[in-house]
XYZ file of C-alpha atoms in Angstrom:
253
model
C -0.082 0.006 0.131
C 1.337 3.359 -0.723
C 0.577 6.649 1.557
C 0.778 10.480 1.636
C 0.086 12.552 4.489
C -0.431 16.156 4.314
C -1.386 19.040 6.610
C -1.634 22.854 6.240
C -2.239 25.341 8.799
C -4.380 27.181 6.530
C -5.141 31.152 5.847
C -6.953 31.931 8.970
C -5.583 30.194 11.840
C -2.283 30.673 13.865
C -1.635 27.150 14.894
C -2.137 23.994 13.293
C -4.074 21.853 15.841
C -4.183 18.965 13.209
C -2.067 15.749 13.800
C -1.680 12.494 11.913
C 0.297 9.379 11.338
C 0.414 6.383 9.309
C 2.434 3.541 9.618
C 2.611 -0.112 9.743
C 2.599 -2.533 12.404
C 4.686 -5.737 12.690
C 1.978 -8.150 11.912
C 1.924 -6.103 8.417
C -1.334 -4.264 9.133
C -1.306 -0.837 7.775
C -2.754 1.765 10.692
C -3.796 5.359 10.475
C -4.695 7.980 11.945
C -6.042 12.013 11.574
C -6.799 14.245 14.992
C -8.434 17.673 14.952
C -7.453 19.355 18.316
C -9.975 22.058 20.048
C -9.218 24.000 23.154
C -7.785 27.595 23.996
C -4.146 28.750 24.938
C -2.516 26.150 22.141
C -4.281 23.170 24.055
C -6.104 22.174 21.038
C -2.266 20.744 19.618
C -1.783 19.264 22.756
C -4.890 17.046 22.668
C -4.584 16.297 19.116
C -0.804 15.104 19.522
C -1.022 13.557 22.462
C -4.198 11.501 21.122
C -1.936 10.140 17.866
C 0.979 9.305 20.194
C -1.313 7.055 23.087
C -2.959 5.593 19.867
C 0.507 4.706 17.878
C 1.897 3.626 21.422
C -0.823 1.493 22.237
C -0.260 -0.689 19.341
C 3.368 -0.440 19.240
C 3.822 -4.295 20.462
C 1.205 -5.905 19.068
C 2.493 -8.592 16.870
C -0.003 -11.583 16.536
C -2.462 -11.996 13.594
C -5.968 -10.472 13.565
C -9.178 -11.018 12.294
C -11.608 -8.099 11.684
C -13.648 -8.465 15.054
C -10.583 -8.626 17.000
C -9.220 -5.433 15.085
C -12.528 -3.625 15.871
C -11.998 -4.359 19.478
C -8.223 -3.062 19.231
C -8.968 -0.109 17.653
C -11.744 0.717 20.020
C -9.234 -0.027 23.069
C -6.373 2.259 21.656
C -8.685 5.285 21.011
C -10.632 4.820 24.555
C -6.705 4.892 26.019
C -6.238 8.167 23.918
C -9.378 9.422 25.453
C -8.258 8.448 28.946
C -4.757 10.143 28.588
C -6.399 13.540 26.998
C -8.956 13.677 29.505
C -6.820 13.308 32.324
C -4.216 15.653 31.401
C -7.038 18.381 30.727
C -8.324 17.424 34.445
C -4.915 17.770 36.088
C -3.968 21.082 34.313
C -5.841 24.524 34.035
C -4.059 25.537 30.993
C -5.771 22.460 29.123
C -9.045 22.223 30.854
C -11.707 21.429 28.264
C -9.469 20.626 25.361
C -10.238 17.908 23.108
C -9.877 16.560 20.113
C -12.022 14.687 16.822
C -9.915 11.313 16.075
C -10.502 8.860 12.656
C -8.589 6.096 12.838
C -7.881 2.972 10.266
C -6.679 -0.425 10.262
C -6.338 -2.238 6.831
C -6.122 -5.601 5.864
C -5.263 -7.010 2.235
C -9.391 -7.576 2.026
C -11.195 -5.676 4.470
C -10.546 -2.705 6.540
C -11.938 -0.810 10.199
C -12.801 2.639 11.040
C -12.877 4.111 14.256
C -13.951 7.963 15.062
C -15.136 10.548 17.207
C -16.191 13.978 16.265
C -16.487 15.347 12.546
C -13.130 14.135 11.182
C -13.891 11.873 8.188
C -12.861 8.523 6.065
C -14.133 8.328 2.660
C -13.354 5.242 0.401
C -12.699 5.464 -3.233
C -14.142 2.622 -5.106
C -14.877 1.776 -8.884
C -14.748 6.016 -9.757
C -17.159 6.814 -6.806
C -16.376 8.339 -3.731
C -18.458 6.866 -0.170
C -18.193 8.598 3.000
C -17.570 5.657 5.534
C -18.114 8.131 8.859
C -21.268 10.083 10.203
C -20.258 13.195 11.947
C -20.651 13.752 15.549
C -22.039 16.915 15.240
C -25.188 18.931 16.638
C -26.204 20.057 12.862
C -26.131 16.445 11.536
C -28.424 15.472 14.714
C -30.814 17.813 13.252
C -30.642 17.207 10.181
C -31.188 13.167 10.454
C -34.244 14.145 12.674
C -35.820 15.971 9.549
C -35.364 19.543 11.745
C -33.407 21.375 8.689
C -32.224 20.328 5.403
C -29.022 18.871 3.743
C -28.491 22.599 2.464
C -29.198 24.152 5.783
C -26.940 21.726 7.254
C -23.906 22.476 5.245
C -24.525 26.572 5.836
C -26.134 26.667 9.618
C -23.725 28.825 11.833
C -23.509 26.266 14.328
C -22.074 23.126 12.232
C -18.826 22.687 14.038
C -20.602 22.336 17.300
C -19.451 18.786 17.913
C -21.775 16.043 20.083
C -18.713 13.837 20.821
C -15.503 14.437 21.248
C -11.937 12.733 22.227
C -10.676 13.699 25.631
C -13.625 16.181 27.009
C -15.521 13.372 29.027
C -14.471 10.266 31.094
C -16.245 8.083 29.039
C -16.964 8.547 25.036
C -18.453 6.373 22.877
C -16.278 4.927 19.529
C -17.879 4.430 16.319
C -16.473 1.310 14.822
C -17.382 -0.391 11.328
C -15.928 -2.479 8.732
C -15.758 -1.848 5.249
C -14.475 -3.873 1.929
C -10.991 -2.929 0.994
C -9.962 -4.089 -2.466
C -6.777 -3.636 -4.972
C -7.675 -0.222 -6.714
C -9.093 1.152 -3.898
C -8.022 4.429 -1.873
C -9.231 5.113 1.436
C -8.926 9.383 2.407
C -9.044 10.459 6.091
C -9.372 14.280 6.577
C -10.022 16.888 9.113
C -12.933 19.263 8.377
C -10.628 21.634 7.099
C -10.688 20.109 3.809
C -14.504 18.647 3.303
C -16.195 21.943 4.861
C -14.258 24.213 2.041
C -14.038 21.445 -0.840
C -17.073 19.480 -2.406
C -17.060 15.977 -2.789
C -17.086 16.259 -6.686
C -13.750 18.341 -6.656
C -12.441 15.731 -4.244
C -13.251 12.769 -6.637
C -11.791 14.686 -9.440
C -8.455 15.183 -7.373
C -8.282 11.745 -6.717
C -9.247 10.371 -10.062
C -6.737 13.063 -11.769
C -4.044 10.383 -13.468
C -1.374 12.905 -13.856
C -0.115 13.570 -10.228
C 1.110 10.248 -7.878
C -0.582 10.094 -4.289
C 1.672 12.820 -2.860
C 0.737 15.039 -5.891
C -2.994 14.218 -5.340
C -2.890 15.080 -1.232
C -1.075 18.217 -2.259
C -3.658 18.994 -4.379
C -6.717 18.614 -2.284
C -4.648 20.826 0.383
C -4.572 23.587 -2.784
C -8.273 23.304 -3.586
C -8.951 23.887 0.516
C -6.358 27.025 0.628
C -7.868 28.293 -2.781
C -11.300 28.371 -1.379
C -10.844 29.938 1.444
C -8.218 28.342 3.794
C -10.637 28.600 6.714
C -9.437 26.186 9.091
C -6.160 23.893 9.501
C -6.615 21.230 6.855
C -5.291 17.200 6.807
C -5.497 15.104 4.166
C -3.882 11.174 4.494
C -4.291 9.215 1.643
C -3.740 5.082 1.557
C -3.717 3.487 -2.160
C -4.385 -0.229 -2.117
C -1.688 -0.871 -4.342
C 1.807 -1.956 -4.525
C 4.096 0.253 -3.635
C 6.974 1.580 -0.862
C 6.437 0.019 2.362
C 5.319 2.314 5.472
C 6.984 2.970 8.248
C 7.079 -0.147 11.047
C 6.150 1.005 14.314
C 9.555 0.734 16.565
C-alpha cells in the first residue's frame, strides 16, 4: 500500500491543531489516524498530538495476527486509551481545561478495513470511480438533519455546524463508532479533518483523486490546494492510502 500525509495551517488560524500519522504494525497491518484538536491557549494541538501518540504507542507491541472482530476491539481500545490520557491531562492542568480532539483511525488488511472515529473528522473510500463517506459526523447539525429538523442544504451552511456532540478527551467516558468496510485492490482511503470537506465539495475531491497525472503525494497536495483556494478557513489535513503495491510504510518501533 502507498500512503501520503499532508497538513497545512490554512489561511486564518495561527496554530495548526491537526495531527496525523500512518504506519505499519509488525504483523503487516497498515494503521492510520487523523486528529483535529480544540481548546484555547494552544491546548488543541496538545490534545491532538497526545491522542495520536497514545494511539500509536498502544499498538506498538502488537504482533499477533488479527481477524476483523479482533481489529474492531483493538482500534476501539486504542482510541479509548487516548481518550483517558487526554482527559486526565485536561483535568489536572488548568491550562488544558476542556481541551479535546476529533479522531478518525483506520486499520487495513488485504481485503477489509476497520474505521474507528469520534467527532467530525471523516473517512472516505474511493471504489470504482465513486467516493463514499464511511463515517457519520458527531455534530449538532448532523443530529438536526437526521431528525428532519433541517435540510441537507441548511446543514451545510448552518452557523453551528462545527458544534460537536462527541469528542475525544472532553469526558471520562466516550463512545467510539467502529465499522468494517471492504478494501480491494484499486481502492483508495481518504482520512481528513473538516478543514478539507468544509471547503471542498465531494465532486472536487473525487476529481482530484481520479486525476491520473499526479502521484499519491500530488493528489494529497492538490486537495490541500483546493481547500486553501476556497478560503483556507481552518487547518486542513489529508491522509491518503492507496491499495496498490508500493513503498513500505514506517513500521512502528
